[in-house]
Amino acid sequence: MTEPLVSVIVPAFNCAAFIRQSIDSVLRQDYAPLEVLVVDDGSTDDTVKILGEYGDRIKVLHQANGGPAAARNRAVRAARGEYLAFVDGDDLWLPGHTNALMSYAIAHPEVKVVFADWLVWPADADGGYSPLQLPSVAAQPEVDPGAGEGLYGRLLFDSVIHIIASLIHRSAYEAVGGFDESLRTGSDYDFWLRVSRKFSAVKLRAPVAVYRQNPASVTNTVRAENNPYRLLKRAIDTYGLSDGAGHRADAALVQRRLAELAFAHGYRHFWRGDLRIATSSFRQALDHHTWHLKAAAYLAACFFKRLTGVPTGGAPGA
């Protein structure tokens, strides 16, 4: 019997330094059939040249820079697979990634979302990356019991699913309308929040991918908008704190989570010298948690700097 086709979605923007490692980690998977769709998201480096070296082993799509959400949606529209899997142009899959996830999905067709753990590859002090030994994934990792239950409530506190360590049936992707292209960052978090309202998920107890901590990535770009806060607030306003299956998140803890997201955003902008955004963010933090002492202290510092004109220096270690 022919196994279901898996479409691998790879958004790539200026990933020339890492894209070979990412694609090679996919092409070395022992699962078949598998198709690889790479979306060049308006790259200005050698990304396109490198992609051309793979010939017909991958399908390359091109678009003006629109962000990861638009790139992923573009690839899915061109994909033929029953299942969708994702890896970014600077991250890696471990050997056995797809076979492990698909083995469970095939054996349990009622489950539309399967995810697992991931490893983090930090940059060295000089910005490079030390050699990494890639462990192979067991063909059938054990299930993490209960990790997929109450997923919506768990997502209110942390983005517990990483896009590169997940597998989703196309029907689930289509049911939620794909990724929100208005979001330059946080679109995967928003996607999983919406998916968790409609579908259950199963987590496998094994790392299957490697997330590269790339200082130049879109995720690490400091932006005016606080998308993690915005998305969490939108989800709560839309769906509330319950998942409809009897699981309800603690309201006070959710408020503290919102306060921390607001404070973190204000903190970054305070040390960048943007007192307008910092002030607004610290006020948001206090709205959610009146006794957030750090937010109160930094809000006072914002007023002091505005009154005195004292410049903001570099951020201390957080």
Short mmCIF file of C-alpha atoms in Angstrom, two decimals:
data_model
loop_
_atom_site.label_atom_id
_atom_site.label_comp_id
_atom_site.label_asym_id
_atom_site.label_seq_id
_atom_site.Cartn_x
_atom_site.Cartn_y
_atom_site.Cartn_z
CA MET A 1 0.00 0.00 0.00
CA THR A 2 1.31 3.44 -0.94
CA GLU A 3 1.85 5.70 2.06
CA PRO A 4 0.25 9.20 2.09
CA LEU A 5 2.21 11.98 0.43
CA VAL A 6 3.76 14.51 2.80
CA SER A 7 4.30 18.04 1.50
CA VAL A 8 7.21 19.79 3.19
CA ILE A 9 6.79 23.58 3.33
CA VAL A 10 9.98 25.68 3.52
CA PRO A 11 9.75 29.50 3.70
CA ALA A 12 13.14 31.04 2.93
CA PHE A 13 14.27 34.65 3.17
CA ASN A 14 17.98 35.43 2.86
CA CYS A 15 18.94 31.99 4.16
CA ALA A 16 21.96 31.40 1.93
CA ALA A 17 24.18 30.57 4.90
CA PHE A 18 21.88 27.82 6.17
CA ILE A 19 19.44 26.72 3.45
CA ARG A 20 21.56 23.76 2.27
CA GLN A 21 21.58 22.23 5.73
CA SER A 22 17.82 22.66 6.03
CA ILE A 23 16.93 21.14 2.68
CA ASP A 24 19.47 18.35 2.99
CA SER A 25 17.98 17.39 6.36
CA VAL A 26 14.61 16.98 4.61
CA LEU A 27 15.89 15.11 1.56
CA ARG A 28 17.68 12.63 3.83
CA GLN A 29 14.46 11.58 5.54
CA ASP A 30 13.66 7.88 5.22
CA TYR A 31 9.94 8.45 4.66
CA ALA A 32 8.40 8.36 1.19
CA PRO A 33 6.57 9.76 -0.68
CA LEU A 34 7.64 13.27 0.13
CA GLU A 35 7.64 16.52 -1.86
CA VAL A 36 9.59 19.65 -0.91
CA LEU A 37 8.22 23.10 -1.72
CA VAL A 38 10.51 26.06 -1.00
CA VAL A 39 9.14 29.59 -1.19
CA ASP A 40 11.78 32.23 -1.86
CA ASP A 41 10.26 35.16 0.05
CA GLY A 42 12.00 37.92 -1.89
CA SER A 43 15.57 37.00 -0.94
CA THR A 44 18.37 39.38 -1.94
CA ASP A 45 21.32 37.09 -1.12
CA ASP A 46 22.35 33.82 -2.83
CA THR A 47 19.34 31.84 -1.60
CA VAL A 48 17.80 31.52 -5.08
CA LYS A 49 21.11 30.46 -6.63
CA ILE A 50 21.55 27.71 -4.04
CA LEU A 51 17.98 26.50 -4.49
CA GLY A 52 18.64 26.13 -8.21
CA GLU A 53 21.36 23.59 -7.47
CA TYR A 54 18.75 21.06 -6.32
CA GLY A 55 17.07 20.78 -9.72
CA ASP A 56 13.84 18.81 -9.73
CA ARG A 57 14.43 17.38 -6.24
CA ILE A 58 12.57 20.40 -4.89
CA LYS A 59 9.92 22.78 -6.21
CA VAL A 60 10.83 26.45 -5.87
CA LEU A 61 8.21 29.19 -5.75
CA HIS A 62 8.94 32.91 -5.76
CA GLN A 63 7.11 35.86 -4.24
CA ALA A 64 7.80 39.42 -3.15
CA ASN A 65 8.69 39.55 0.52
CA GLY A 66 5.49 38.88 2.44
CA GLY A 67 6.66 37.07 5.56
CA PRO A 68 6.53 33.42 6.69
CA ALA A 69 2.72 33.22 6.83
CA ALA A 70 2.27 34.29 3.22
CA ALA A 71 5.10 31.99 2.12
CA ARG A 72 3.60 28.98 3.88
CA ASN A 73 0.14 29.61 2.47
CA ARG A 74 1.61 30.00 -1.01
CA ALA A 75 3.37 26.65 -0.73
CA VAL A 76 0.29 24.85 0.60
CA ARG A 77 -1.75 26.07 -2.37
CA ALA A 78 0.79 24.41 -4.67
CA ALA A 79 1.21 21.30 -2.53
CA ARG A 80 -0.33 17.93 -3.35
CA GLY A 81 0.16 16.16 -0.04
CA GLU A 82 -2.48 14.81 2.30
CA TYR A 83 -0.22 15.80 5.20
CA LEU A 84 1.76 18.99 5.70
CA ALA A 85 5.05 19.39 7.53
CA PHE A 86 7.20 22.49 7.94
CA VAL A 87 10.80 23.55 8.34
CA ASP A 88 12.20 27.08 8.10
CA GLY A 89 15.15 27.86 5.88
CA ASP A 90 17.58 28.07 8.80
CA ASP A 91 16.37 25.10 10.86
CA LEU A 92 16.87 21.33 10.59
CA TRP A 93 15.00 18.06 10.85
CA LEU A 94 16.56 15.18 12.71
CA PRO A 95 16.95 11.86 10.88
CA GLY A 96 13.66 9.99 11.27
CA HIS A 97 11.55 13.12 11.82
CA THR A 98 8.93 12.35 9.18
CA ASN A 99 8.81 8.61 9.67
CA ALA A 100 8.15 9.02 13.40
CA LEU A 101 5.35 11.55 12.96
CA MET A 102 3.78 9.75 10.01
CA SER A 103 3.93 6.33 11.67
CA TYR A 104 1.64 7.64 14.38
CA ALA A 105 -0.58 9.56 11.96
CA ILE A 106 -1.10 6.53 9.72
CA ALA A 107 -1.89 4.28 12.67
CA HIS A 108 -4.34 6.85 14.11
CA PRO A 109 -6.09 8.54 11.17
CA GLU A 110 -8.55 10.21 13.53
CA VAL A 111 -5.70 12.36 14.88
CA LYS A 112 -5.11 15.35 12.64
CA VAL A 113 -2.21 16.97 14.51
CA VAL A 114 0.94 15.23 15.73
CA PHE A 115 3.82 17.12 17.30
CA ALA A 116 7.00 16.41 19.23
CA ASP A 117 9.91 18.07 21.01
CA TRP A 118 12.75 20.01 19.42
CA LEU A 119 16.35 20.93 20.18
CA VAL A 120 17.78 24.46 20.28
CA TRP A 121 21.05 25.28 18.49
CA PRO A 122 22.43 28.50 20.00
CA ALA A 123 24.90 30.73 18.25
CA ASP A 124 28.44 31.02 19.56
CA ALA A 125 29.81 34.31 20.87
CA ASP A 126 31.17 35.08 17.38
CA GLY A 127 27.82 34.37 15.72
CA GLY A 128 28.85 30.98 14.35
CA TYR A 129 27.51 27.54 15.23
CA SER A 130 29.49 24.72 16.78
CA PRO A 131 29.19 21.32 15.03
CA LEU A 132 26.04 19.53 16.07
CA GLN A 133 25.57 15.80 16.43
CA LEU A 134 22.12 14.94 15.10
CA PRO A 135 20.56 12.00 16.95
CA SER A 136 18.17 9.78 15.01
CA VAL A 137 14.52 9.65 16.03
CA ALA A 138 13.07 6.29 17.05
CA ALA A 139 10.64 4.92 14.48
CA GLN A 140 7.83 4.88 17.04
CA PRO A 141 8.51 7.25 19.96
CA GLU A 142 6.28 6.85 22.97
CA VAL A 143 3.33 9.16 23.34
CA ASP A 144 3.51 11.89 25.99
CA PRO A 145 0.23 11.11 27.80
CA GLY A 146 -2.01 14.09 28.35
CA ALA A 147 0.30 16.54 26.56
CA GLY A 148 -2.23 16.99 23.76
CA GLU A 149 -5.22 17.31 26.08
CA GLY A 150 -6.30 20.81 27.04
CA LEU A 151 -3.96 22.10 24.34
CA TYR A 152 -5.74 25.42 23.96
CA GLY A 153 -5.29 26.21 27.65
CA ARG A 154 -1.62 25.25 27.54
CA LEU A 155 -1.08 27.47 24.51
CA LEU A 156 -2.39 30.43 26.51
CA PHE A 157 0.77 30.19 28.59
CA ASP A 158 3.37 29.08 26.06
CA SER A 159 3.75 28.23 22.39
CA VAL A 160 4.14 24.53 23.15
CA ILE A 161 4.07 23.45 19.49
CA HIS A 162 6.98 24.38 17.27
CA ILE A 163 6.05 24.52 13.60
CA ILE A 164 9.18 22.56 12.61
CA ALA A 165 8.31 19.68 14.95
CA SER A 166 4.73 19.18 13.81
CA LEU A 167 2.63 17.35 11.26
CA ILE A 168 -0.90 18.38 10.31
CA HIS A 169 -3.51 16.84 8.05
CA ARG A 170 -4.48 19.14 5.20
CA SER A 171 -8.14 19.08 6.31
CA ALA A 172 -7.18 20.69 9.64
CA TYR A 173 -5.14 23.39 7.90
CA GLU A 174 -8.07 24.16 5.61
CA ALA A 175 -10.58 24.15 8.47
CA VAL A 176 -8.87 27.13 10.14
CA GLY A 177 -8.06 29.01 6.93
CA GLY A 178 -4.29 28.64 7.03
CA PHE A 179 -1.89 31.24 8.41
CA ASP A 180 -2.83 34.87 9.06
CA GLU A 181 -0.78 36.80 6.49
CA SER A 182 -1.23 40.10 8.33
CA LEU A 183 1.21 38.80 10.96
CA ARG A 184 4.92 39.17 10.23
CA THR A 185 5.72 37.37 13.48
CA GLY A 186 3.69 35.02 15.61
CA SER A 187 1.62 33.58 12.76
CA ASP A 188 2.44 30.01 13.78
CA TYR A 189 1.37 30.70 17.38
CA ASP A 190 -1.88 32.18 16.13
CA PHE A 191 -2.34 29.19 13.81
CA TRP A 192 -2.00 26.66 16.64
CA LEU A 193 -4.37 28.61 18.87
CA ARG A 194 -7.03 28.36 16.16
CA VAL A 195 -6.26 24.73 15.38
CA SER A 196 -6.50 23.78 19.07
CA ARG A 197 -10.09 25.05 19.17
CA LYS A 198 -11.16 22.54 16.51
CA PHE A 199 -8.83 19.54 16.74
CA SER A 200 -7.20 17.36 19.35
CA ALA A 201 -3.49 16.66 19.07
CA VAL A 202 -0.98 14.04 20.17
CA LYS A 203 2.56 14.73 21.30
CA LEU A 204 5.40 12.26 20.85
CA ARG A 205 8.06 12.18 23.54
CA ALA A 206 11.14 12.74 21.38
CA PRO A 207 12.97 15.66 19.73
CA VAL A 208 12.50 15.57 15.95
CA ALA A 209 13.89 18.94 14.81
CA VAL A 210 16.51 21.59 15.56
CA TYR A 211 15.68 25.26 15.99
CA ARG A 212 18.62 27.50 15.13
CA GLN A 213 18.79 30.63 17.27
CA ASN A 214 19.57 33.01 14.43
CA PRO A 215 19.95 36.65 15.55
CA ALA A 216 19.08 37.81 12.00
CA SER A 217 15.80 35.87 11.81
CA VAL A 218 12.39 37.52 11.49
CA THR A 219 11.48 36.20 14.93
CA ASN A 220 14.34 38.08 16.58
CA THR A 221 13.62 41.41 14.90
CA VAL A 222 12.35 44.00 17.40
CA ARG A 223 9.06 45.40 16.07
CA ALA A 224 6.66 48.12 17.12
CA GLU A 225 3.77 45.68 17.35
CA ASN A 226 3.63 43.22 20.23
CA ASN A 227 2.25 40.24 18.35
CA PRO A 228 2.51 37.63 21.14
CA TYR A 229 0.44 39.90 23.40
CA ARG A 230 -1.95 40.83 20.61
CA LEU A 231 -2.56 37.22 19.58
CA LEU A 232 -3.08 35.95 23.11
CA LYS A 233 -5.47 38.83 23.89
CA ARG A 234 -7.38 38.19 20.65
CA ALA A 235 -7.72 34.49 21.42
CA ILE A 236 -9.03 35.18 24.93
CA ASP A 237 -11.47 37.83 23.70
CA THR A 238 -12.69 35.47 20.98
CA TYR A 239 -12.74 32.08 22.72
CA GLY A 240 -12.46 32.78 26.44
CA LEU A 241 -10.45 30.62 28.83
CA SER A 242 -12.15 27.25 28.22
CA ASP A 243 -11.54 24.80 25.41
CA GLY A 244 -15.06 23.35 25.34
CA ALA A 245 -13.87 19.98 26.69
CA GLY A 246 -13.92 20.86 30.37
CA HIS A 247 -10.45 22.39 30.55
CA ARG A 248 -10.29 25.98 31.80
CA ALA A 249 -7.19 28.11 32.27
CA ASP A 250 -6.71 29.98 35.54
CA ALA A 251 -7.85 33.57 34.93
CA ALA A 252 -5.32 35.17 37.29
CA LEU A 253 -2.42 33.29 35.74
CA VAL A 254 -3.54 34.29 32.24
CA GLN A 255 -3.61 37.93 33.34
CA ARG A 256 -0.08 37.56 34.63
CA ARG A 257 0.95 36.00 31.32
CA LEU A 258 -0.45 39.02 29.46
CA ALA A 259 1.35 41.34 31.89
CA GLU A 260 4.67 39.58 31.28
CA LEU A 261 4.28 39.78 27.50
CA ALA A 262 3.50 43.50 27.75
CA PHE A 263 6.43 44.10 30.10
CA ALA A 264 8.91 42.21 27.90
CA HIS A 265 7.87 44.30 24.89
CA GLY A 266 8.21 47.52 26.88
CA TYR A 267 11.58 46.45 28.23
CA ARG A 268 13.03 45.89 24.75
CA HIS A 269 11.80 49.25 23.51
CA PHE A 270 12.86 51.11 26.68
CA TRP A 271 16.47 50.11 26.11
CA ARG A 272 16.19 50.93 22.41
CA GLY A 273 15.13 54.45 23.37
CA ASP A 274 11.51 54.26 22.17
CA LEU A 275 9.82 55.66 25.26
CA ARG A 276 6.40 55.98 23.59
CA ILE A 277 6.05 52.25 22.97
CA ALA A 278 7.73 51.43 26.29
CA THR A 279 5.33 53.64 28.24
CA SER A 280 2.29 52.13 26.55
CA SER A 281 3.54 48.59 27.16
CA PHE A 282 4.31 49.13 30.85
CA ARG A 283 0.85 50.59 31.32
CA GLN A 284 -0.62 47.50 29.65
CA ALA A 285 1.34 45.29 32.03
CA LEU A 286 -0.06 47.17 35.02
CA ASP A 287 -3.58 46.93 33.62
CA HIS A 288 -3.29 43.14 33.76
CA HIS A 289 -1.30 42.88 36.99
CA THR A 290 -1.49 45.92 39.25
CA TRP A 291 1.37 44.74 41.44
CA HIS A 292 3.87 44.19 38.63
CA LEU A 293 6.64 46.11 40.41
CA LYS A 294 9.12 46.02 37.52
CA ALA A 295 6.53 47.51 35.17
CA ALA A 296 5.79 50.26 37.69
CA ALA A 297 9.49 51.02 38.13
CA TYR A 298 10.17 51.16 34.39
CA LEU A 299 7.07 53.29 33.80
CA ALA A 300 8.42 55.77 36.34
CA ALA A 301 11.79 55.66 34.56
CA CYS A 302 10.03 56.49 31.28
CA PHE A 303 8.48 59.60 32.81
CA PHE A 304 11.83 60.60 34.33
CA LYS A 305 13.65 60.27 31.01
CA ARG A 306 10.98 62.26 29.21
CA LEU A 307 11.22 65.05 31.76
CA THR A 308 15.02 65.17 31.93
CA GLY A 309 15.98 64.09 28.42
CA VAL A 310 18.41 61.52 29.83
CA PRO A 311 19.26 59.08 27.02
CA THR A 312 18.59 55.36 27.33
CA GLY A 313 21.71 53.19 27.30
CA GLY A 314 22.19 49.61 26.17
CA ALA A 315 20.07 46.98 27.85
CA PRO A 316 21.56 45.11 30.77
CA GLY A 317 21.49 41.32 30.72
CA ALA A 318 17.90 40.19 31.25
#
